[in-house]
Amino acid sequence: MRQNKLGASDLVVGEIGLGCMSLGTDEQKATALLHEALDLGVTLLDTADLYDEGRNEEIVGKAIKGRRSDVVLATKVGNRRVPGKDGWVWDASKAYIMEAIKDSLRRLQTDYIDLYQLHGGTLDDPIDETIEAFEQLKREGVIRQYGISSIRPNVIREYVKRSHIVSLMSQYSILDRRPEEEVLPLLAEHGISAIVRGPVASGALAHGREDKAQKGYLGIEGDEIVALRHHLEQLCGEGRSLTQLAIRYALAHPATGAVIPGASSSEQLRHNVEAGNLPPLTDQEVALIRSLRPANTYTQHR
């Protein structure tokens, strides 16, 4: 699998990572899948304190005991639980970040996090204070690097301008090309890596899942996606599935450092990882895929 640096940092990751949100809460099954991922050469594991109310971090932490050095461990912060109440509230304050990381470290059973990410962000946040929290944690050696997870260009611009983020996690796929308009060029200009989630568009571009496509995606009608799938399948050729084509499309942009498709089965995991062993798309293939998009493909930030 190809290895990429995240931004100008010392974090090197395989270009196919694993988004851990889809692992579920069956510890035995999730642990087996995580071990298989590491055995297949996956190095980037992405979780968050939000997933399953912290249970996801606990499962990941147990699974990587004894293999911590094999993993670039990424988690997220910013969603705070209020005791006695359902749900979460947004809190990007320095005080909360400095406390929340202690809980993440405990659940993950580690004394450092490779990539700590703000799980969202708004222009109403105390952005300088948020950045100072991450910078202090980095100075203290509690985190190696930091980034943000966002789809909001106005927020992304502020962190690119005011901080030392090495990565941006954002949704990006053939059906959701919003980052191509401004965000990915901005990252490329500043040497920041995109970590792409959702490359198969919630299954709408997954191999063998026309049923998912028929449900539509981000306002695109199901019949349009089905028609697009048929065109894309003709580009797959031998040895490359629709899922793998979609993953390779997300990796084709120069700003992309890694893609983190989710997997809930060994078959899905192996299929995703195999995309990392396939040749990159050619410029001609990328151009052709872009020309095949539905007329109302989600390209504008709304």
Short mmCIF file of C-alpha atoms in Angstrom, two decimals:
data_model
loop_
_atom_site.label_atom_id
_atom_site.label_comp_id
_atom_site.label_asym_id
_atom_site.label_seq_id
_atom_site.Cartn_x
_atom_site.Cartn_y
_atom_site.Cartn_z
CA MET A 1 0.00 0.00 0.00
CA ARG A 2 1.23 3.49 -0.81
CA GLN A 3 2.36 5.56 2.17
CA ASN A 4 1.73 9.30 2.45
CA LYS A 5 2.78 11.99 4.88
CA LEU A 6 -0.03 13.99 6.45
CA GLY A 7 0.83 17.53 5.48
CA ALA A 8 4.42 18.41 6.34
CA SER A 9 4.25 16.38 9.54
CA ASP A 10 6.05 13.26 10.68
CA LEU A 11 2.84 11.20 10.46
CA VAL A 12 3.04 8.64 7.66
CA VAL A 13 -0.09 6.66 6.85
CA GLY A 14 -1.21 4.06 4.37
CA GLU A 15 -3.51 5.69 1.83
CA ILE A 16 -6.37 3.35 2.85
CA GLY A 17 -7.28 3.76 6.50
CA LEU A 18 -10.24 2.55 8.50
CA GLY A 19 -13.12 4.67 9.71
CA CYS A 20 -14.02 2.96 12.97
CA MET A 21 -17.52 4.40 13.41
CA SER A 22 -19.03 1.48 11.48
CA LEU A 23 -17.46 -1.20 13.70
CA GLY A 24 -20.45 -1.44 16.01
CA THR A 25 -20.46 -2.41 19.68
CA ASP A 26 -19.90 -6.17 19.39
CA GLU A 27 -16.41 -6.14 20.88
CA GLN A 28 -15.36 -9.56 19.64
CA LYS A 29 -16.41 -8.86 16.05
CA ALA A 30 -14.96 -5.34 16.05
CA THR A 31 -11.66 -6.49 17.52
CA ALA A 32 -11.29 -9.24 14.92
CA LEU A 33 -11.91 -6.68 12.17
CA LEU A 34 -9.39 -4.25 13.63
CA HIS A 35 -6.74 -6.96 13.92
CA GLU A 36 -7.42 -8.02 10.34
CA ALA A 37 -7.06 -4.41 9.18
CA LEU A 38 -3.66 -4.11 10.85
CA ASP A 39 -2.58 -7.44 9.37
CA LEU A 40 -3.54 -6.14 5.92
CA GLY A 41 -1.31 -3.10 6.33
CA VAL A 42 -3.84 -0.50 7.46
CA THR A 43 -2.15 2.01 9.77
CA LEU A 44 -4.60 4.91 10.12
CA LEU A 45 -7.47 4.20 12.52
CA ASP A 46 -9.99 7.00 12.98
CA THR A 47 -12.40 7.11 15.91
CA ALA A 48 -14.05 9.81 18.05
CA ASP A 49 -15.21 10.28 21.61
CA LEU A 50 -18.71 10.78 20.17
CA TYR A 51 -19.03 7.32 18.62
CA ASP A 52 -21.21 5.02 20.72
CA GLU A 53 -20.75 7.40 23.67
CA GLY A 54 -17.05 6.55 23.95
CA ARG A 55 -17.46 2.81 23.49
CA ASN A 56 -15.80 2.95 20.08
CA GLU A 57 -12.64 4.42 21.59
CA GLU A 58 -12.65 1.70 24.25
CA ILE A 59 -12.91 -1.08 21.67
CA VAL A 60 -10.16 0.43 19.50
CA GLY A 61 -7.94 0.91 22.54
CA LYS A 62 -8.27 -2.71 23.63
CA ALA A 63 -7.73 -3.99 20.11
CA ILE A 64 -4.44 -2.17 19.55
CA LYS A 65 -2.83 -3.08 22.87
CA GLY A 66 0.53 -4.58 22.05
CA ARG A 67 0.40 -3.10 18.54
CA ARG A 68 0.33 0.61 19.36
CA SER A 69 3.48 1.31 17.35
CA ASP A 70 1.77 -0.09 14.23
CA VAL A 71 -1.02 2.46 14.41
CA VAL A 72 -1.49 6.12 13.56
CA LEU A 73 -4.32 6.71 15.98
CA ALA A 74 -6.75 9.52 15.26
CA THR A 75 -9.65 10.64 17.41
CA LYS A 76 -11.81 13.72 17.78
CA VAL A 77 -13.09 16.20 20.35
CA GLY A 78 -15.68 18.94 20.67
CA ASN A 79 -18.93 17.15 21.47
CA ARG A 80 -19.54 17.24 25.22
CA ARG A 81 -22.01 15.08 27.10
CA VAL A 82 -24.02 16.82 29.79
CA PRO A 83 -24.53 14.50 32.79
CA GLY A 84 -28.17 13.53 33.22
CA LYS A 85 -29.16 14.70 29.73
CA ASP A 86 -29.48 12.92 26.40
CA GLY A 87 -27.23 13.86 23.52
CA TRP A 88 -24.28 16.18 23.29
CA VAL A 89 -23.55 19.90 23.21
CA TRP A 90 -20.85 21.57 21.16
CA ASP A 91 -17.88 22.83 23.19
CA ALA A 92 -14.65 23.95 21.52
CA SER A 93 -13.28 25.70 24.60
CA LYS A 94 -9.71 25.13 25.71
CA ALA A 95 -10.88 24.02 29.14
CA TYR A 96 -13.07 21.29 27.69
CA ILE A 97 -10.47 20.05 25.21
CA MET A 98 -7.84 19.80 27.96
CA GLU A 99 -10.22 17.69 30.05
CA ALA A 100 -11.75 15.63 27.25
CA ILE A 101 -8.41 14.31 26.05
CA LYS A 102 -7.84 12.70 29.45
CA ASP A 103 -10.97 10.60 28.95
CA SER A 104 -9.97 9.68 25.40
CA LEU A 105 -6.51 8.61 26.53
CA ARG A 106 -8.06 6.46 29.24
CA ARG A 107 -10.53 4.82 26.88
CA LEU A 108 -7.86 4.28 24.22
CA GLN A 109 -5.39 2.94 26.82
CA THR A 110 -2.54 5.06 25.49
CA ASP A 111 -0.49 8.00 26.70
CA TYR A 112 -0.50 9.87 23.38
CA ILE A 113 -2.70 10.44 20.35
CA ASP A 114 -1.12 10.72 16.93
CA LEU A 115 -3.77 12.96 15.37
CA TYR A 116 -6.25 14.89 17.52
CA GLN A 117 -9.04 16.51 15.53
CA LEU A 118 -11.67 19.11 16.26
CA HIS A 119 -14.93 17.34 15.46
CA GLY A 120 -16.65 20.19 13.63
CA GLY A 121 -16.31 23.89 14.36
CA THR A 122 -18.15 27.17 13.82
CA LEU A 123 -17.14 30.79 13.38
CA ASP A 124 -18.71 31.48 16.79
CA ASP A 125 -16.12 29.27 18.50
CA PRO A 126 -13.23 30.82 20.46
CA ILE A 127 -10.95 29.73 17.62
CA ASP A 128 -7.68 31.15 18.99
CA GLU A 129 -8.40 29.46 22.33
CA THR A 130 -9.20 26.19 20.57
CA ILE A 131 -5.94 26.36 18.64
CA GLU A 132 -3.99 27.12 21.82
CA ALA A 133 -5.40 23.98 23.42
CA PHE A 134 -4.11 21.84 20.57
CA GLU A 135 -0.77 23.63 20.51
CA GLN A 136 -0.31 23.14 24.25
CA LEU A 137 -1.15 19.43 24.00
CA LYS A 138 1.39 19.13 21.21
CA ARG A 139 4.08 20.89 23.27
CA GLU A 140 3.35 18.56 26.17
CA GLY A 141 3.71 15.51 23.93
CA VAL A 142 0.16 14.34 24.56
CA ILE A 143 -0.60 14.63 20.85
CA ARG A 144 1.75 14.45 17.90
CA GLN A 145 -0.29 16.56 15.46
CA TYR A 146 -3.75 18.05 15.14
CA GLY A 147 -6.35 18.68 12.49
CA ILE A 148 -10.03 19.41 12.03
CA SER A 149 -13.03 17.50 10.71
CA SER A 150 -15.33 19.86 8.82
CA ILE A 151 -17.25 20.46 5.60
CA ARG A 152 -17.58 24.23 6.16
CA PRO A 153 -15.27 26.30 3.93
CA ASN A 154 -15.53 29.38 6.15
CA VAL A 155 -14.34 27.41 9.18
CA ILE A 156 -11.67 25.56 7.20
CA ARG A 157 -10.26 28.84 5.89
CA GLU A 158 -9.84 30.16 9.44
CA TYR A 159 -7.91 27.11 10.62
CA VAL A 160 -5.74 27.07 7.51
CA LYS A 161 -4.92 30.73 8.12
CA ARG A 162 -4.53 30.73 11.90
CA SER A 163 -3.29 27.28 12.95
CA HIS A 164 -0.82 24.52 12.16
CA ILE A 165 -3.31 21.82 11.23
CA VAL A 166 -1.77 19.01 9.19
CA SER A 167 -5.04 17.52 8.01
CA LEU A 168 -8.67 18.15 7.21
CA MET A 169 -11.17 15.32 7.40
CA SER A 170 -14.05 15.92 5.04
CA GLN A 171 -16.69 14.14 3.02
CA TYR A 172 -15.76 13.76 -0.65
CA SER A 173 -16.87 11.45 -3.43
CA ILE A 174 -17.92 11.31 -7.07
CA LEU A 175 -21.40 12.32 -5.87
CA ASP A 176 -20.27 14.97 -3.39
CA ARG A 177 -17.68 17.13 -5.11
CA ARG A 178 -18.03 20.24 -2.98
CA PRO A 179 -14.40 20.11 -1.75
CA GLU A 180 -13.11 20.39 -5.33
CA GLU A 181 -14.43 23.93 -5.65
CA GLU A 182 -12.32 25.58 -2.98
CA VAL A 183 -11.30 23.35 -0.11
CA LEU A 184 -8.99 20.83 -1.80
CA PRO A 185 -7.13 23.53 -3.78
CA LEU A 186 -6.71 25.51 -0.55
CA LEU A 187 -5.26 22.47 1.22
CA ALA A 188 -2.91 21.72 -1.67
CA GLU A 189 -1.69 25.33 -1.65
CA HIS A 190 -0.86 25.18 2.06
CA GLY A 191 0.54 21.65 2.23
CA ILE A 192 -2.32 20.24 4.31
CA SER A 193 -3.64 16.74 3.67
CA ALA A 194 -7.26 15.76 3.18
CA ILE A 195 -8.45 12.65 4.97
CA VAL A 196 -11.50 11.63 2.97
CA ARG A 197 -14.57 10.04 4.50
CA GLY A 198 -17.60 8.84 2.56
CA PRO A 199 -15.82 7.93 -0.70
CA VAL A 200 -18.60 5.48 -1.66
CA ALA A 201 -21.36 7.94 -0.72
CA SER A 202 -23.08 5.93 2.03
CA GLY A 203 -23.06 2.87 -0.23
CA ALA A 204 -24.60 4.60 -3.26
CA LEU A 205 -21.36 3.89 -5.14
CA ALA A 206 -20.63 0.54 -3.50
CA HIS A 207 -20.12 -2.59 -5.57
CA GLY A 208 -23.28 -4.69 -5.70
CA ARG A 209 -25.41 -2.16 -3.78
CA GLU A 210 -27.78 -0.74 -6.38
CA ASP A 211 -30.42 -0.82 -3.63
CA LYS A 212 -28.45 1.88 -1.81
CA ALA A 213 -28.22 3.94 -5.00
CA GLN A 214 -31.97 3.77 -5.55
CA LYS A 215 -32.54 5.58 -2.25
CA GLY A 216 -30.81 8.68 -3.60
CA TYR A 217 -28.03 10.71 -2.03
CA LEU A 218 -27.77 14.38 -1.03
CA GLY A 219 -30.77 15.34 -3.14
CA ILE A 220 -29.69 13.36 -6.19
CA GLU A 221 -32.48 11.08 -7.37
CA GLY A 222 -31.93 7.36 -7.18
CA ASP A 223 -32.52 6.74 -10.88
CA GLU A 224 -29.81 9.25 -11.76
CA ILE A 225 -27.34 7.50 -9.47
CA VAL A 226 -28.25 4.09 -10.90
CA ALA A 227 -27.64 5.42 -14.42
CA LEU A 228 -24.30 6.88 -13.33
CA ARG A 229 -23.30 3.58 -11.72
CA HIS A 230 -23.87 1.78 -14.99
CA HIS A 231 -21.56 4.20 -16.80
CA LEU A 232 -18.93 3.94 -14.07
CA GLU A 233 -19.06 0.15 -14.09
CA GLN A 234 -18.00 0.24 -17.74
CA LEU A 235 -14.84 2.07 -16.63
CA CYS A 236 -13.97 -0.51 -14.01
CA GLY A 237 -12.65 -3.15 -16.39
CA GLU A 238 -11.05 -6.31 -15.08
CA GLY A 239 -9.83 -6.39 -11.51
CA ARG A 240 -11.40 -3.14 -10.32
CA SER A 241 -14.85 -2.89 -8.76
CA LEU A 242 -17.13 0.14 -8.53
CA THR A 243 -16.25 0.54 -4.84
CA GLN A 244 -12.55 0.53 -5.68
CA LEU A 245 -13.04 2.98 -8.54
CA ALA A 246 -14.82 5.35 -6.16
CA ILE A 247 -12.04 5.05 -3.57
CA ARG A 248 -9.36 5.64 -6.20
CA TYR A 249 -11.27 8.72 -7.42
CA ALA A 250 -11.08 10.24 -3.93
CA LEU A 251 -7.36 9.43 -3.82
CA ALA A 252 -6.74 10.98 -7.22
CA HIS A 253 -6.77 14.56 -5.96
CA PRO A 254 -3.23 15.74 -5.08
CA ALA A 255 -4.40 17.04 -1.69
CA THR A 256 -5.73 13.67 -0.54
CA GLY A 257 -3.46 11.91 1.94
CA ALA A 258 -5.74 9.06 2.91
CA VAL A 259 -9.24 7.68 2.52
CA ILE A 260 -11.05 6.11 5.48
CA PRO A 261 -13.93 3.98 4.21
CA GLY A 262 -15.84 2.17 6.91
CA ALA A 263 -16.20 -1.60 7.03
CA SER A 264 -18.51 -3.83 9.03
CA SER A 265 -17.31 -7.17 7.61
CA SER A 266 -14.08 -8.86 6.63
CA GLU A 267 -15.21 -8.94 3.01
CA GLN A 268 -15.81 -5.18 2.94
CA LEU A 269 -12.51 -4.49 4.66
CA ARG A 270 -10.47 -6.62 2.26
CA HIS A 271 -12.25 -5.14 -0.75
CA ASN A 272 -11.51 -1.59 0.43
CA VAL A 273 -7.88 -2.31 1.27
CA GLU A 274 -7.33 -3.93 -2.12
CA ALA A 275 -8.06 -0.54 -3.68
CA GLY A 276 -4.74 0.55 -2.21
CA ASN A 277 -2.95 -2.06 -4.30
CA LEU A 278 -4.50 -0.88 -7.57
CA PRO A 279 -2.91 1.65 -9.93
CA PRO A 280 -3.96 5.29 -9.51
CA LEU A 281 -6.57 6.62 -11.91
CA THR A 282 -5.18 8.34 -14.97
CA ASP A 283 -5.94 11.99 -15.66
CA GLN A 284 -8.11 10.83 -18.54
CA GLU A 285 -10.12 8.52 -16.27
CA VAL A 286 -10.65 11.29 -13.72
CA ALA A 287 -11.81 13.68 -16.44
CA LEU A 288 -14.19 11.10 -17.85
CA ILE A 289 -15.69 10.34 -14.45
CA ARG A 290 -16.29 14.02 -13.85
CA SER A 291 -18.02 14.32 -17.21
CA LEU A 292 -20.42 11.49 -16.27
CA ARG A 293 -21.76 13.05 -13.09
CA PRO A 294 -25.53 13.62 -12.79
CA ALA A 295 -26.63 17.11 -13.70
CA ASN A 296 -27.48 17.92 -10.08
CA THR A 297 -24.42 16.35 -8.45
CA TYR A 298 -23.85 17.96 -5.07
CA THR A 299 -21.10 20.44 -5.88
CA GLN A 300 -22.21 23.59 -4.11
CA HIS A 301 -22.10 24.33 -0.39
CA ARG A 302 -25.68 24.94 0.65
#
